[in-house]
PDB file of C-alpha atoms and ligand atoms in Angstrom:
ATOM      1  CA  MET A  30       0.020  -0.031  -0.065  1.00 38.00           C
ATOM      2  CA  SER A  31       1.307   3.378  -0.889  1.00 38.00           C
ATOM      3  CA  LEU A  32       1.925   6.202   1.598  1.00 44.00           C
ATOM      4  CA  ASP A  33      -0.827   8.114  -0.050  1.00 46.00           C
ATOM      5  CA  LEU A  34      -3.321   5.439   0.665  1.00 42.00           C
ATOM      6  CA  PHE A  35      -2.271   5.477   4.343  1.00 44.00           C
ATOM      7  CA  ALA A  36      -2.884   9.184   4.416  1.00 48.00           C
ATOM      8  CA  GLU A  37      -6.242   8.718   2.721  1.00 50.00           C
ATOM      9  CA  GLN A  38      -7.066   6.086   5.335  1.00 44.00           C
ATOM     10  CA  ASP A  39      -6.181   8.388   8.114  1.00 57.00           C
ATOM     11  CA  LEU A  40      -8.677  10.844   6.966  1.00 55.00           C
ATOM     12  CA  GLN A  41     -11.391   8.191   7.356  1.00 55.00           C
ATOM     13  CA  GLN A  42     -10.580   7.652  11.023  1.00 57.00           C
ATOM     14  CA  PRO A  43     -13.202   9.000  13.548  1.00 56.00           C
ATOM     15  CA  ALA A  44     -11.949  12.446  14.705  1.00 61.00           C
ATOM     16  CA  ARG A  45     -12.826  14.062  18.104  1.00 91.00           C
ATOM     17  CA  VAL A  46     -15.815  15.902  16.992  1.00 95.00           C
ATOM     18  CA  GLU A  47     -17.238  18.811  19.181  1.00 97.00           C
ATOM     19  CA  ARG A  48     -20.499  20.174  18.201  1.00 97.00           C
ATOM     20  CA  ILE A  49     -20.698  23.913  18.838  1.00 97.00           C
ATOM     21  CA  SER A  50     -24.066  24.513  17.326  1.00 97.00           C
ATOM     22  CA  ASP A  51     -26.736  22.689  15.038  1.00 96.00           C
ATOM     23  CA  GLN A  52     -24.391  22.677  11.922  1.00 97.00           C
ATOM     24  CA  ALA A  53     -21.129  23.678  13.327  1.00 97.00           C
ATOM     25  CA  PHE A  54     -18.345  21.470  14.463  1.00 97.00           C
ATOM     26  CA  VAL A  55     -14.731  21.436  15.701  1.00 98.00           C
ATOM     27  CA  LEU A  56     -12.805  18.458  14.453  1.00 98.00           C
ATOM     28  CA  ARG A  57      -9.895  18.214  16.717  1.00 98.00           C
ATOM     29  CA  GLY A  58      -6.560  17.444  15.032  1.00 97.00           C
ATOM     30  CA  PHE A  59      -8.177  16.461  11.780  1.00 97.00           C
ATOM     31  CA  ALA A  60      -5.536  18.085   9.682  1.00 98.00           C
ATOM     32  CA  LEU A  61      -2.599  16.420  11.513  1.00 97.00           C
ATOM     33  CA  PRO A  62      -2.265  13.182   9.430  1.00 97.00           C
ATOM     34  CA  ARG A  63      -1.567  15.401   6.368  1.00 97.00           C
ATOM     35  CA  ILE A  64       0.091  18.247   8.125  1.00 97.00           C
ATOM     36  CA  LYS A  65       3.567  18.031   6.317  1.00 97.00           C
ATOM     37  CA  GLU A  66       2.032  17.978   2.926  1.00 98.00           C
ATOM     38  CA  LEU A  67      -0.317  20.793   3.858  1.00 98.00           C
ATOM     39  CA  LEU A  68       2.526  23.069   5.161  1.00 98.00           C
ATOM     40  CA  ALA A  69       4.638  22.413   2.021  1.00 98.00           C
ATOM     41  CA  ALA A  70       1.753  23.336  -0.145  1.00 98.00           C
ATOM     42  CA  LEU A  71       1.140  26.418   1.901  1.00 98.00           C
ATOM     43  CA  ASP A  72       4.828  27.470   1.296  1.00 98.00           C
ATOM     44  CA  THR A  73       4.428  26.977  -2.423  1.00 98.00           C
ATOM     45  CA  VAL A  74       1.303  29.145  -2.590  1.00 98.00           C
ATOM     46  CA  LEU A  75       2.853  31.822  -0.421  1.00 98.00           C
ATOM     47  CA  LEU A  76       5.829  32.071  -2.650  1.00 98.00           C
ATOM     48  CA  GLN A  77       3.664  32.993  -5.587  1.00 98.00           C
ATOM     49  CA  SER A  78       1.143  35.201  -3.654  1.00 98.00           C
ATOM     50  CA  PRO A  79       2.713  36.486  -0.480  1.00 98.00           C
ATOM     51  CA  LEU A  80       0.939  37.447   2.622  1.00 98.00           C
ATOM     52  CA  ARG A  81       0.224  41.220   2.761  1.00 97.00           C
ATOM     53  CA  GLN A  82      -1.838  43.657   4.974  1.00 96.00           C
ATOM     54  CA  MET A  83      -4.957  44.929   3.554  1.00 96.00           C
ATOM     55  CA  GLN A  84      -7.162  48.062   4.105  1.00 95.00           C
ATOM     56  CA  THR A  85     -10.774  47.785   5.124  1.00 93.00           C
ATOM     57  CA  PRO A  86     -13.288  50.056   3.238  1.00 93.00           C
ATOM     58  CA  GLY A  87     -13.406  52.080   6.506  1.00 92.00           C
ATOM     59  CA  GLY A  88      -9.730  52.893   6.088  1.00 93.00           C
ATOM     60  CA  PHE A  89      -8.358  50.506   8.794  1.00 93.00           C
ATOM     61  CA  THR A  90      -5.481  48.250   8.303  1.00 95.00           C
ATOM     62  CA  MET A  91      -6.253  44.699   9.136  1.00 95.00           C
ATOM     63  CA  SER A  92      -3.835  43.197  11.615  1.00 97.00           C
ATOM     64  CA  ALA A  93      -3.701  39.858  10.068  1.00 97.00           C
ATOM     65  CA  ARG A  94      -1.723  39.403   6.783  1.00 98.00           C
ATOM     66  CA  LEU A  95      -3.625  37.717   4.015  1.00 98.00           C
ATOM     67  CA  SER A  96      -3.261  35.740   0.855  1.00 98.00           C
ATOM     68  CA  SER A  97      -5.495  33.315  -1.239  1.00 98.00           C
ATOM     69  CA  CYS A  98      -5.288  30.468  -3.650  1.00 98.00           C
ATOM     70  CA  GLY A  99      -7.828  28.862  -5.955  1.00 98.00           C
ATOM     71  CA  ASP A 100     -10.008  30.339  -8.618  1.00 98.00           C
ATOM     72  CA  TRP A 101     -11.027  33.256  -6.401  1.00 98.00           C
ATOM     73  CA  GLY A 102      -9.267  35.167  -3.767  1.00 97.00           C
ATOM     74  CA  TRP A 103     -10.719  37.393  -1.167  1.00 96.00           C
ATOM     75  CA  THR A 104      -9.483  41.019  -1.058  1.00 95.00           C
ATOM     76  CA  THR A 105     -10.305  44.275   0.618  1.00 93.00           C
ATOM     77  CA  ASP A 106      -9.408  47.815  -0.070  1.00 92.00           C
ATOM     78  CA  ARG A 107     -10.872  51.292   0.283  1.00 91.00           C
ATOM     79  CA  ASP A 108     -13.185  50.296  -2.537  1.00 92.00           C
ATOM     80  CA  GLY A 109     -14.749  47.458  -0.524  1.00 91.00           C
ATOM     81  CA  TYR A 110     -14.510  43.603  -0.063  1.00 92.00           C
ATOM     82  CA  ARG A 111     -14.803  41.204  -3.058  1.00 94.00           C
ATOM     83  CA  TYR A 112     -13.580  37.983  -4.466  1.00 95.00           C
ATOM     84  CA  SER A 113     -11.192  38.434  -7.371  1.00 96.00           C
ATOM     85  CA  PRO A 114      -9.688  35.968  -9.925  1.00 97.00           C
ATOM     86  CA  VAL A 115      -6.393  38.056  -9.903  1.00 97.00           C
ATOM     87  CA  ASP A 116      -3.939  38.906  -7.153  1.00 98.00           C
ATOM     88  CA  PRO A 117      -3.715  42.659  -7.029  1.00 96.00           C
ATOM     89  CA  LEU A 118      -0.121  42.496  -5.803  1.00 96.00           C
ATOM     90  CA  ASN A 119       1.113  40.769  -8.930  1.00 97.00           C
ATOM     91  CA  ALA A 120      -1.678  41.089 -11.420  1.00 97.00           C
ATOM     92  CA  ARG A 121      -1.623  37.355 -11.899  1.00 98.00           C
ATOM     93  CA  PRO A 122      -4.243  34.609 -11.089  1.00 98.00           C
ATOM     94  CA  TRP A 123      -4.043  33.367  -7.569  1.00 98.00           C
ATOM     95  CA  PRO A 124      -2.013  30.173  -7.198  1.00 98.00           C
ATOM     96  CA  ALA A 125      -3.931  26.970  -7.895  1.00 98.00           C
ATOM     97  CA  MET A 126      -5.681  25.254  -4.893  1.00 98.00           C
ATOM     98  CA  PRO A 127      -3.363  22.471  -3.828  1.00 98.00           C
ATOM     99  CA  GLY A 128      -4.776  18.975  -4.034  1.00 98.00           C
ATOM    100  CA  VAL A 129      -4.103  18.364  -0.391  1.00 98.00           C
ATOM    101  CA  PHE A 130      -6.317  21.391   0.517  1.00 98.00           C
ATOM    102  CA  LEU A 131      -9.184  20.076  -1.619  1.00 98.00           C
ATOM    103  CA  ALA A 132      -8.919  16.520  -0.174  1.00 98.00           C
ATOM    104  CA  LEU A 133      -8.813  17.809   3.443  1.00 98.00           C
ATOM    105  CA  ALA A 134     -11.767  20.214   2.944  1.00 98.00           C
ATOM    106  CA  GLU A 135     -13.870  17.559   1.397  1.00 98.00           C
ATOM    107  CA  ALA A 136     -13.002  14.990   4.137  1.00 98.00           C
ATOM    108  CA  ALA A 137     -13.675  17.582   6.854  1.00 98.00           C
ATOM    109  CA  ALA A 138     -17.034  18.765   5.389  1.00 97.00           C
ATOM    110  CA  SER A 139     -18.091  15.217   4.974  1.00 97.00           C
ATOM    111  CA  ALA A 140     -17.271  14.367   8.627  1.00 96.00           C
ATOM    112  CA  ALA A 141     -19.553  17.383   9.591  1.00 96.00           C
ATOM    113  CA  GLY A 142     -22.379  16.102   7.489  1.00 96.00           C
ATOM    114  CA  PHE A 143     -21.861  18.302   4.375  1.00 97.00           C
ATOM    115  CA  GLU A 144     -21.200  15.984   1.345  1.00 97.00           C
ATOM    116  CA  ASN A 145     -19.471  16.792  -1.881  1.00 96.00           C
ATOM    117  CA  PHE A 146     -17.866  20.069  -0.775  1.00 97.00           C
ATOM    118  CA  VAL A 147     -15.736  21.523  -3.671  1.00 97.00           C
ATOM    119  CA  PRO A 148     -14.211  24.809  -2.572  1.00 97.00           C
ATOM    120  CA  ASP A 149     -13.158  27.285  -5.346  1.00 97.00           C
ATOM    121  CA  ALA A 150     -11.626  29.869  -2.884  1.00 98.00           C
ATOM    122  CA  CYS A 151      -9.117  29.542  -0.079  1.00 98.00           C
ATOM    123  CA  LEU A 152      -8.397  32.560   2.101  1.00 98.00           C
ATOM    124  CA  ILE A 153      -5.052  32.430   4.147  1.00 98.00           C
ATOM    125  CA  ASN A 154      -4.661  34.570   7.207  1.00 98.00           C
ATOM    126  CA  SER A 155      -1.477  34.874   9.239  1.00 98.00           C
ATOM    127  CA  TYR A 156      -1.667  36.344  12.754  1.00 98.00           C
ATOM    128  CA  ALA A 157       1.414  37.618  14.685  1.00 98.00           C
ATOM    129  CA  PRO A 158       1.010  37.825  18.374  1.00 98.00           C
ATOM    130  CA  GLY A 159      -1.420  40.541  19.077  1.00 98.00           C
ATOM    131  CA  ALA A 160      -3.204  40.320  15.763  1.00 98.00           C
ATOM    132  CA  LYS A 161      -6.944  39.695  15.862  1.00 97.00           C
ATOM    133  CA  MET A 162      -9.998  39.346  13.621  1.00 96.00           C
ATOM    134  CA  SER A 163     -12.930  41.396  14.698  1.00 94.00           C
ATOM    135  CA  LEU A 164     -16.496  39.889  14.693  1.00 96.00           C
ATOM    136  CA  HIS A 165     -17.715  39.520  11.122  1.00 95.00           C
ATOM    137  CA  GLN A 166     -20.005  37.417   8.947  1.00 95.00           C
ATOM    138  CA  ASP A 167     -18.782  35.651   5.879  1.00 94.00           C
ATOM    139  CA  LYS A 168     -21.196  36.890   3.259  1.00 92.00           C
ATOM    140  CA  ASN A 169     -19.261  37.730   0.187  1.00 88.00           C
ATOM    141  CA  GLU A 170     -19.887  34.242  -1.367  1.00 89.00           C
ATOM    142  CA  ARG A 171     -22.626  33.994  -4.076  1.00 83.00           C
ATOM    143  CA  SER A 172     -24.584  31.297  -2.131  1.00 87.00           C
ATOM    144  CA  PHE A 173     -24.614  30.113   1.509  1.00 92.00           C
ATOM    145  CA  ILE A 174     -25.551  26.599   0.600  1.00 89.00           C
ATOM    146  CA  ALA A 175     -22.018  25.386   0.925  1.00 94.00           C
ATOM    147  CA  PRO A 176     -20.217  25.260   4.396  1.00 97.00           C
ATOM    148  CA  ILE A 177     -17.012  26.881   5.301  1.00 97.00           C
ATOM    149  CA  VAL A 178     -13.967  24.755   6.237  1.00 98.00           C
ATOM    150  CA  SER A 179     -11.360  26.479   8.396  1.00 98.00           C
ATOM    151  CA  VAL A 180      -8.025  24.902   9.311  1.00 98.00           C
ATOM    152  CA  SER A 181      -5.998  26.309  12.222  1.00 98.00           C
ATOM    153  CA  LEU A 182      -2.227  26.141  12.140  1.00 98.00           C
ATOM    154  CA  GLY A 183       0.613  27.204  14.470  1.00 98.00           C
ATOM    155  CA  LEU A 184      -0.109  29.251  17.721  1.00 98.00           C
ATOM    156  CA  PRO A 185      -3.387  28.621  19.397  1.00 98.00           C
ATOM    157  CA  ALA A 186      -6.280  31.000  19.174  1.00 98.00           C
ATOM    158  CA  VAL A 187      -9.452  31.859  21.121  1.00 98.00           C
ATOM    159  CA  PHE A 188     -12.272  31.763  18.438  1.00 98.00           C
ATOM    160  CA  GLN A 189     -15.405  33.662  19.132  1.00 98.00           C
ATOM    161  CA  PHE A 190     -18.525  32.039  17.695  1.00 97.00           C
ATOM    162  CA  GLY A 191     -21.502  34.291  17.940  1.00 97.00           C
ATOM    163  CA  GLY A 192     -25.180  34.838  16.749  1.00 98.00           C
ATOM    164  CA  PHE A 193     -26.775  36.498  13.957  1.00 98.00           C
ATOM    165  CA  GLU A 194     -26.352  39.997  15.307  1.00 97.00           C
ATOM    166  CA  ARG A 195     -22.993  41.580  16.149  1.00 96.00           C
ATOM    167  CA  SER A 196     -24.242  42.275  19.723  1.00 96.00           C
ATOM    168  CA  ASP A 197     -25.284  38.683  20.484  1.00 98.00           C
ATOM    169  CA  PRO A 198     -23.202  36.912  23.015  1.00 97.00           C
ATOM    170  CA  SER A 199     -20.464  34.503  21.689  1.00 96.00           C
ATOM    171  CA  GLN A 200     -18.894  31.342  22.721  1.00 97.00           C
ATOM    172  CA  ARG A 201     -15.186  31.263  23.126  1.00 98.00           C
ATOM    173  CA  ILE A 202     -13.526  28.214  21.639  1.00 98.00           C
ATOM    174  CA  SER A 203      -9.785  27.447  21.865  1.00 98.00           C
ATOM    175  CA  LEU A 204      -8.331  26.204  18.560  1.00 98.00           C
ATOM    176  CA  PHE A 205      -4.945  24.388  18.180  1.00 98.00           C
ATOM    177  CA  HIS A 206      -2.673  23.361  15.404  1.00 98.00           C
ATOM    178  CA  GLY A 207      -4.424  20.844  13.195  1.00 98.00           C
ATOM    179  CA  ASP A 208      -7.998  21.636  14.367  1.00 98.00           C
ATOM    180  CA  ILE A 209     -10.571  22.131  11.791  1.00 98.00           C
ATOM    181  CA  VAL A 210     -13.863  24.077  12.219  1.00 98.00           C
ATOM    182  CA  VAL A 211     -16.691  23.332   9.761  1.00 98.00           C
ATOM    183  CA  TRP A 212     -19.736  25.247   9.602  1.00 95.00           C
ATOM    184  CA  GLY A 213     -22.711  25.729   7.312  1.00 97.00           C
ATOM    185  CA  GLY A 214     -26.436  25.372   6.941  1.00 96.00           C
ATOM    186  CA  VAL A 215     -28.472  27.183   9.655  1.00 97.00           C
ATOM    187  CA  ASP A 216     -25.160  28.354  11.275  1.00 96.00           C
ATOM    188  CA  ARG A 217     -23.533  29.689   8.045  1.00 96.00           C
ATOM    189  CA  LEU A 218     -24.149  33.379   8.790  1.00 96.00           C
ATOM    190  CA  ARG A 219     -23.155  33.573  12.382  1.00 97.00           C
ATOM    191  CA  PHE A 220     -20.847  36.371  13.467  1.00 97.00           C
ATOM    192  CA  HIS A 221     -17.332  35.132  14.403  1.00 97.00           C
ATOM    193  CA  GLY A 222     -13.857  36.424  15.162  1.00 97.00           C
ATOM    194  CA  VAL A 223     -10.471  35.688  16.712  1.00 98.00           C
ATOM    195  CA  MET A 224      -9.198  37.340  20.002  1.00 98.00           C
ATOM    196  CA  PRO A 225      -5.740  38.706  19.938  1.00 98.00           C
ATOM    197  CA  ILE A 226      -3.156  35.971  19.536  1.00 98.00           C
ATOM    198  CA  LYS A 227      -0.983  35.447  22.640  1.00 98.00           C
ATOM    199  CA  PRO A 228       2.846  35.587  22.236  1.00 98.00           C
ATOM    200  CA  GLY A 229       4.357  32.127  21.873  1.00 98.00           C
ATOM    201  CA  HIS A 230       6.447  29.961  19.624  1.00 98.00           C
ATOM    202  CA  HIS A 231       5.249  27.029  17.588  1.00 98.00           C
ATOM    203  CA  SER A 232       7.808  24.384  16.594  1.00 97.00           C
ATOM    204  CA  LEU A 233       6.783  24.300  12.835  1.00 97.00           C
ATOM    205  CA  LEU A 234       5.393  27.912  12.307  1.00 98.00           C
ATOM    206  CA  GLY A 235       7.258  30.115  14.705  1.00 98.00           C
ATOM    207  CA  GLN A 236       5.573  33.054  16.204  1.00 98.00           C
ATOM    208  CA  GLN A 237       2.372  33.036  14.159  1.00 98.00           C
ATOM    209  CA  ARG A 238      -0.998  31.464  13.693  1.00 98.00           C
ATOM    210  CA  ILE A 239      -2.129  30.697  10.250  1.00 98.00           C
ATOM    211  CA  ASN A 240      -5.765  30.075   9.405  1.00 98.00           C
ATOM    212  CA  ILE A 241      -6.926  28.743   6.098  1.00 98.00           C
ATOM    213  CA  THR A 242     -10.688  29.022   5.109  1.00 98.00           C
ATOM    214  CA  LEU A 243     -12.026  26.973   2.220  1.00 98.00           C
ATOM    215  CA  ARG A 244     -15.081  28.255   0.668  1.00 97.00           C
ATOM    216  CA  GLN A 245     -17.321  27.949  -2.416  1.00 95.00           C
ATOM    217  CA  ALA A 246     -17.268  31.723  -3.539  1.00 94.00           C
ATOM    218  CA  ASP A 247     -18.926  31.254  -7.034  1.00 94.00           C
TER     219      ASP A 247
HETATM  220  C1  MD6 B 304      -9.564  32.723  11.765  1.00 94.77           C
HETATM  221  N1  MD6 B 304     -11.626  32.584  10.664  1.00 94.77           N
HETATM  222  O1  MD6 B 304      -9.942  31.658  12.358  1.00 94.77           O
HETATM  223  C2  MD6 B 304     -10.550  33.379  11.120  1.00 94.77           C
HETATM  224  N2  MD6 B 304     -14.758  32.424   8.779  1.00 94.77           N
HETATM  225  O2  MD6 B 304      -8.422  33.193  11.796  1.00 94.77           O
HETATM  226  C3  MD6 B 304     -12.778  33.001   9.981  1.00 94.77           C
HETATM  227  O3  MD6 B 304     -12.984  34.149   9.728  1.00 94.77           O
HETATM  228  C4  MD6 B 304     -13.702  32.067   9.573  1.00 94.77           C
HETATM  229  O4  MD6 B 304     -12.652  30.300  10.828  1.00 94.77           O
HETATM  230  C5  MD6 B 304     -15.672  31.591   8.411  1.00 94.77           C
HETATM  231  C6  MD6 B 304     -15.715  30.305   8.822  1.00 94.77           C
HETATM  232  C7  MD6 B 304     -14.648  29.790   9.576  1.00 94.77           C
HETATM  233  C8  MD6 B 304     -13.631  30.723  10.043  1.00 94.77           C
HETATM  234 FE1   FE B 305     -14.788  34.476   8.636  1.00 94.77          FE
END
C-alpha cells in the first residue's frame, strides 16, 4: 500500500468531534495526518502570492496578513470587499488550490455532514502575536448553501462564535494546530472572530497562527 493510501485512510478515522451549534463542528486534530503535505503546499502558494496587509473600506489596516489561492481570492481595499480572480499584488491569477487542501476540505466537510464540498476559494490569514479578527459574517460568497471549512495552524487562538447580530453573546473556543472548524446550513451566517493571539512559539510555524478557510465563492 502506498503512503498516499495510508494518508487517505487516516482521513477516514473518527476524529474528536465537538458540536458547537446545530450545523457547526470542531474536528480536533483533523489536519494532523496530512500536516507536512499541507505546510509544504502552503509554502508554495505563499511564494507565488505572498501574505500582505490589507485596508478595510473604512480605512483601517487589518492586523492579520492575507493571501489566497484557488479560482477566487478574497481582497479588501478602500473600494470594498470582494472576490477577485487576480492577485492585485502581482496582477496574476491566484495560485492553484493544492490537491491536499481540496482533499482535506472535502473530508472535513463530509465528517460534519456536508457531502460533496468542492471549494473554489481559499483565504489564508497569518496572525502575529497581538493580531486579531474582529467579529464579522462571511457573506461575500454567491450562495450560502456550501459550508466553510477552516483549518488552524501554528499558535493557538481563542475563536469567538456568536449569533446573527454583532451584539449577540459569543462562545469562546480554543483552537489548536491541526484543528478544523466546519460550519454551514443554519449556522452559516453567524458572527465570528479571533481574539488577539497570545505571544508564543510554535515548533513548525514560529511566532504566528495561520488560518486557512476554504469556501465555495462562486
Ligand atoms: C480565523 N476565521 O480563524 C478566522 N470564517 O482566523 C474566519 O474568519 C472564519 O474560521 C468563516 C468560517 C470559519 C472561520
Ligand atoms: Fe470569517
